[in-house]
Coordinates of C-alpha atoms in Angstrom, one line a residue:
M1247 CA -17.2 221.5 -134.6
D1248 CA -20.4 220.9 -136.6
K1249 CA -21.5 224.5 -135.9
L1250 CA -18.1 225.8 -137.0
H1251 CA -18.5 224.0 -140.4
K1252 CA -22.0 225.4 -140.8
A1253 CA -20.7 228.9 -140.1
L1254 CA -17.9 228.5 -142.6
D1255 CA -20.3 227.1 -145.2
F1256 CA -22.6 230.1 -144.6
C1257 CA -19.7 232.5 -145.0
I1258 CA -18.6 230.9 -148.3
R1259 CA -22.1 230.8 -149.8
H1260 CA -22.7 234.5 -148.9
Q1261 CA -19.2 235.8 -149.2
T1262 CA -20.1 238.6 -151.7
I1263 CA -22.8 240.0 -149.4
L1264 CA -20.7 239.6 -146.3
G1265 CA -17.8 241.3 -148.1
Y1266 CA -19.9 244.3 -149.0
S1267 CA -21.3 244.4 -145.5
I1268 CA -17.8 244.4 -143.9
V1269 CA -16.6 247.1 -146.3
S1270 CA -19.7 249.2 -145.4
L1271 CA -19.2 248.7 -141.7
L1272 CA -15.5 249.6 -141.8
T1273 CA -16.3 252.7 -143.9
A1274 CA -19.0 253.8 -141.4
A1275 CA -16.6 253.3 -138.5
S1276 CA -14.0 255.4 -140.3
E1277 CA -16.5 258.2 -141.0
H1278 CA -17.5 258.2 -137.3
I1279 CA -13.8 258.6 -136.3
F1280 CA -13.2 261.4 -138.8
S1281 CA -16.3 263.3 -137.9
S1282 CA -15.7 262.9 -134.1
V1283 CA -12.0 263.3 -133.8
V1284 CA -10.5 264.9 -137.0
F1285 CA -13.2 267.2 -138.3
K1286 CA -13.4 270.7 -136.9
C1287 CA -15.6 273.1 -138.8
P1288 CA -13.7 276.5 -139.0
C1289 CA -17.0 278.5 -138.8
N1290 CA -15.9 281.2 -141.1
S1291 CA -15.8 281.9 -144.9
K1292 CA -14.0 278.5 -145.5
N1293 CA -17.0 276.4 -144.3
M1294 CA -18.1 275.5 -147.8
L1295 CA -14.6 274.3 -148.9
Y1296 CA -13.8 272.5 -145.6
G1297 CA -17.1 270.6 -145.3
S1298 CA -17.1 269.6 -149.0
V1299 CA -13.6 268.3 -148.8
F1300 CA -14.4 266.0 -145.9
L1301 CA -17.6 264.9 -147.6
I1302 CA -16.2 264.2 -151.1
V1303 CA -12.4 263.7 -151.0
P1304 CA -12.4 260.6 -148.7
A1305 CA -15.2 259.1 -150.9
F1306 CA -13.0 259.7 -154.0
I1307 CA -10.0 258.1 -152.3
L1308 CA -12.2 255.0 -151.4
F1309 CA -13.4 254.9 -155.0
L1310 CA -9.8 254.7 -156.3
L1311 CA -9.0 252.1 -153.7
G1312 CA -12.0 250.1 -154.9
Y1313 CA -10.4 250.0 -158.4
M1314 CA -7.0 249.1 -157.0
V1315 CA -8.1 246.1 -155.0
N1316 CA -10.5 244.7 -157.7
A1317 CA -8.8 241.7 -159.4
R1318 CA -10.6 242.3 -162.6
T1319 CA -9.0 245.7 -163.1
W1320 CA -5.6 244.2 -163.2
R1321 CA -6.7 241.2 -165.2
L1322 CA -7.9 243.6 -167.9
L1323 CA -4.9 245.9 -167.8
T1324 CA -2.0 243.5 -167.4
G1325 CA -0.3 242.9 -170.8
S1326 CA -3.2 244.6 -172.7
C1327 CA -0.9 247.0 -174.6
P1328 CA 2.6 245.5 -175.0
P1329 CA 5.1 247.5 -177.0
E1330 CA 5.1 245.1 -180.0
K1331 CA 1.3 245.4 -180.3
R1332 CA 0.9 249.1 -179.5
C1333 CA 0.5 250.1 -183.2
S1334 CA -2.0 247.3 -184.0
C1335 CA -4.4 248.1 -181.2
S1336 CA -7.8 249.5 -182.3
P1337 CA -8.6 252.4 -180.0
W1338 CA -12.4 252.0 -180.4
G1339 CA -12.2 248.2 -179.9
V1340 CA -10.0 248.6 -176.8
C1341 CA -12.3 251.3 -175.4
A1342 CA -15.4 249.3 -176.0
R1343 CA -13.8 246.2 -174.3
Y1344 CA -12.6 248.3 -171.4
C1345 CA -16.0 249.9 -170.8
L1346 CA -17.8 246.6 -170.9
V1347 CA -15.5 245.3 -168.1
L1348 CA -15.2 248.5 -166.1
V1349 CA -19.0 249.0 -165.6
P1350 CA -19.4 246.2 -163.0
V1351 CA -15.9 247.1 -161.6
T1352 CA -17.1 250.7 -161.1
A1353 CA -20.3 249.5 -159.4
K1354 CA -18.3 247.4 -156.9
A1355 CA -15.8 250.2 -156.4
S1356 CA -18.7 252.6 -155.5
V1357 CA -19.8 250.6 -152.5
A1358 CA -17.4 252.2 -150.0
P1359 CA -17.6 255.8 -151.3
L1360 CA -21.4 255.8 -151.4
T1361 CA -21.4 254.4 -147.9
W1362 CA -19.1 257.2 -146.7
I1363 CA -21.3 259.8 -148.3
A1364 CA -24.6 258.3 -147.0
V1365 CA -23.3 257.9 -143.4
A1366 CA -21.8 261.4 -143.4
L1367 CA -25.1 262.8 -144.5
L1368 CA -27.0 261.0 -141.8
R1369 CA -24.5 262.3 -139.2
A1370 CA -24.8 265.7 -140.8
S1371 CA -21.6 267.2 -139.5
F1372 CA -19.9 267.7 -142.9
Y1373 CA -23.1 268.8 -144.7
E1374 CA -24.0 271.3 -142.0
C1375 CA -20.5 272.9 -142.2
A1376 CA -20.5 273.1 -146.0
A1377 CA -24.1 274.3 -146.3
S1378 CA -23.6 277.1 -143.7
G1379 CA -21.0 278.6 -146.0
S1380 CA -23.0 278.2 -149.2
S1381 CA -24.3 281.4 -150.6
L1382 CA -27.4 279.6 -151.9
I1383 CA -28.4 278.3 -148.5
K1384 CA -27.6 281.6 -146.9
N1385 CA -30.0 283.4 -149.4
L1386 CA -32.7 280.9 -148.7
V1387 CA -32.4 281.0 -144.9
C1388 CA -31.7 284.7 -144.5
K1389 CA -34.2 286.0 -147.1
D1390 CA -35.3 289.5 -145.9
K1391 CA -33.3 289.1 -142.6
G1392 CA -30.3 291.3 -143.4
Q1393 CA -26.5 290.8 -143.3
E1394 CA -26.5 289.9 -139.7
C1395 CA -28.2 286.6 -140.5
H1396 CA -25.4 285.9 -143.1
K1397 CA -22.7 286.4 -140.5
L1398 CA -24.5 284.1 -138.0
M1399 CA -25.0 281.4 -140.6
V1400 CA -21.3 280.6 -140.8
K1401 CA -21.2 280.2 -137.0
L1402 CA -24.1 277.8 -137.0
P1403 CA -22.1 274.5 -136.9
C1404 CA -20.3 275.8 -133.8
D1405 CA -23.4 277.0 -131.9
E1406 CA -26.6 275.0 -132.2
K1407 CA -28.6 277.6 -130.3
L1408 CA -28.1 280.0 -133.2
S1409 CA -30.5 277.9 -135.4
E1410 CA -33.5 279.1 -133.4
K1411 CA -32.5 282.8 -133.9
I1412 CA -32.0 282.4 -137.7
S1413 CA -35.1 280.7 -138.8
S1414 CA -38.0 278.7 -137.3
E1415 CA -39.7 277.9 -140.6
F1416 CA -36.8 276.7 -142.7
L1417 CA -35.6 273.1 -142.1
A1418 CA -32.5 272.8 -140.0
L1419 CA -29.4 272.0 -141.9
Q1420 CA -29.1 268.7 -140.0
A1421 CA -32.6 267.7 -141.0
Q1422 CA -31.8 268.5 -144.7
S1423 CA -28.6 266.4 -144.6
Q1424 CA -30.4 263.4 -143.1
L1425 CA -33.2 263.6 -145.7
I1426 CA -30.7 263.6 -148.5
G1427 CA -28.9 260.7 -146.8
W1428 CA -32.0 258.6 -146.6
F1429 CA -32.9 259.4 -150.2
L1430 CA -29.4 258.4 -151.3
I1431 CA -29.6 255.1 -149.5
A1432 CA -33.0 254.4 -150.9
S1433 CA -31.8 255.2 -154.4
I1434 CA -28.7 253.0 -154.1
M1435 CA -30.8 250.0 -152.9
T1436 CA -33.3 250.5 -155.7
V1437 CA -30.6 250.7 -158.4
A1438 CA -28.8 247.7 -156.9
L1439 CA -32.0 245.6 -156.9
I1440 CA -32.9 246.6 -160.5
S1441 CA -29.3 245.9 -161.7
T1442 CA -29.3 242.5 -160.1
C1443 CA -32.6 241.6 -161.5
I1444 CA -31.6 242.6 -165.0
S1445 CA -28.3 240.8 -164.7
R1446 CA -30.0 237.6 -163.6
C1447 CA -32.7 237.9 -166.3
C1448 CA -30.0 238.3 -169.0
S1449 CA -28.0 235.3 -167.7
P1450 CA -27.4 232.8 -170.5
V1451 CA -27.6 229.9 -168.0
S1452 CA -30.1 228.6 -165.5
Y1453 CA -29.9 229.1 -161.7
L1454 CA -28.5 225.6 -160.9
Q1455 CA -26.0 225.7 -163.7
L1456 CA -24.8 229.1 -162.5
K1457 CA -24.4 227.6 -159.1
F1458 CA -22.4 224.7 -160.5
W1459 CA -20.3 227.1 -162.5
K1460 CA -19.2 229.0 -159.4
I1461 CA -18.4 225.8 -157.6
Y1462 CA -16.2 224.7 -160.6
L1463 CA -14.4 228.1 -160.6
K1464 CA -13.7 227.9 -156.9
K1465 CA -12.2 224.4 -157.2
E1466 CA -10.3 225.3 -160.4
Q1467 CA -8.7 228.2 -158.6
E1468 CA -7.8 226.1 -155.6
L1469 CA -6.1 223.5 -157.8
F1470 CA -4.4 226.1 -159.8
E1471 CA -2.8 227.6 -156.7
I1472 CA -1.6 224.1 -155.6
K1473 CA -0.3 223.1 -159.0
A1474 CA 1.4 226.5 -159.5
K1475 CA 3.2 226.3 -156.2
E1476 CA 4.3 222.7 -156.9
H1477 CA 5.5 223.5 -160.4
A1478 CA 7.3 226.7 -159.2
T1479 CA 8.9 224.8 -156.4
K1480 CA 10.3 222.1 -158.6
L1481 CA 11.6 224.7 -161.1
A1482 CA 13.3 226.6 -158.4
E1483 CA 14.9 223.5 -156.9
I1484 CA 16.2 222.4 -160.3
N1485 CA 17.8 225.9 -160.9
M1486 CA 19.3 226.1 -157.4
N1487 CA 20.8 222.6 -157.7
C1488 CA 22.3 223.4 -161.1
F1489 CA 23.7 226.7 -159.8
F1490 CA 25.4 225.2 -156.8
E1491 CA 26.4 221.9 -158.4
A1492 CA 27.5 223.5 -161.7
T1493 CA 25.4 221.0 -163.8
D1494 CA 23.2 221.4 -166.8
P1495 CA 19.4 221.4 -166.1
A1496 CA 17.3 218.5 -167.1
P1497 CA 14.4 219.3 -169.5
F1498 CA 11.5 220.8 -167.6
Q1499 CA 8.2 221.7 -169.3
T1500 CA 6.6 225.0 -168.3
P1501 CA 3.8 226.9 -170.1
S1502 CA 5.1 229.2 -172.8
N1503 CA 4.5 233.0 -172.8
E1504 CA 1.8 232.4 -175.5
D1505 CA 0.1 229.8 -173.4
W1506 CA 0.0 232.1 -170.4
Q1507 CA -1.3 234.9 -172.6
K1508 CA -4.1 232.7 -173.9
V1509 CA -5.4 231.6 -170.5
S1510 CA -5.2 235.2 -169.2
F1511 CA -7.6 236.6 -171.8
L1512 CA -10.9 237.9 -170.5
Y1513 CA -13.5 235.3 -170.6
T1514 CA -16.1 235.4 -173.5
F1515 CA -19.2 233.3 -173.5
N1516 CA -20.2 231.2 -176.5
S1517 CA -23.7 229.7 -176.3
Q1518 CA -22.9 227.0 -178.8
E1519 CA -19.7 225.6 -177.2
Q1520 CA -19.8 226.6 -173.5
Y1521 CA -16.7 226.6 -171.4
Y1522 CA -16.5 227.4 -167.7
S1523 CA -13.2 229.3 -167.8
M1524 CA -10.3 230.3 -170.1
I1525 CA -8.3 227.3 -169.0
H1526 CA -11.3 225.0 -169.7
K1527 CA -11.5 226.6 -173.2
Y1528 CA -7.8 226.4 -173.8
I1529 CA -7.6 222.7 -173.0
N1530 CA -10.6 221.8 -175.2
T1531 CA -9.5 223.8 -178.2
N1532 CA -6.2 222.0 -178.9
R1533 CA -4.3 224.1 -176.3
G1534 CA -5.8 227.3 -177.8
N1535 CA -4.6 226.5 -181.3
S1536 CA -8.1 225.9 -182.7
V1537 CA -9.9 228.8 -184.5
R1538 CA -12.7 228.2 -182.0
F1539 CA -10.5 229.5 -179.2
G1540 CA -10.9 233.1 -180.5
E1541 CA -14.7 232.8 -180.9
G1542 CA -17.1 234.0 -178.3
D1543 CA -19.9 236.3 -177.7
Q1544 CA -19.6 239.4 -175.6
N1545 CA -19.1 238.6 -171.9
P1546 CA -22.6 239.0 -170.3
P1547 CA -22.7 241.1 -167.1
G1548 CA -23.9 238.1 -165.2
L1549 CA -20.7 236.2 -166.0
G1550 CA -18.3 238.7 -164.7
F1551 CA -17.5 236.4 -161.8
V1552 CA -15.5 234.1 -164.2
D1553 CA -12.6 236.6 -164.5
E1554 CA -12.7 237.5 -160.9
A1555 CA -12.5 233.9 -159.7
N1556 CA -9.5 233.3 -161.9
A1557 CA -7.6 236.3 -160.7
S1558 CA -5.6 236.6 -157.5
E1559 CA -7.4 237.9 -154.5
S1560 CA -5.3 241.0 -154.3
G1561 CA -5.7 241.8 -157.9
F1562 CA -2.0 242.5 -158.5

């Protein structure tokens, strides 16, 4: 039992890394299935189109899914442009706010598609098919070798023995693909490390306070789920009793639309009066009626976890 608790504690403390790892493994497994079972290079003039579609289109679909399952996307969009405020919205201000939020969302949504492309390049099936139909690759490989070489190139993915007949000096298409794949992986890891370092260096709070902040958000979300279920259950019971018993409902306090809107705003950090969430800020600014409620600095990239922790897991 003690080992189980330690394992659960480890998973909770490293849930972000484990989440990315699981996504990457599932993506790699899906790519293996596609390249082994579904993918069949036509070995004709359609090689370039067919190989490129299998390399790029699934990655694009995974990129869109990354946006759809990210809670912060829906926290940003939900209620952002209601009909009554459509004319008063500043396009430039809205665009700037959206870009600031969508940059980290885009980075997270790119994990699966980049994994797909990297794994596909290492396996080389898609690239080999696409490159064999590329006029640029054909001209490089078949320079001074005549039209027969061009005809053999499109059949290369279907017959590995042809590679020896076409060129012994030029790198094999499979080797090219793997080199590009490793370069892509190295570039991704470098950018990820640099971005993490910059984000942590720009954090307005210290390491231990950041750790405390994340613990607070986790507990706040757990309590919110419990209280919301209790409150919704009581309200549903009152309405059902009144409906079936034909009685008038007793007064029952629920947050107003304005209150829900205030606690649903994207979090903004204020170095002078720091709050750990929008609910924390709402409670300590006279239920959001104080002028201080609307004050705040731009949300630093290192504090993007605040909005994510206070959104539902599915994002919808």
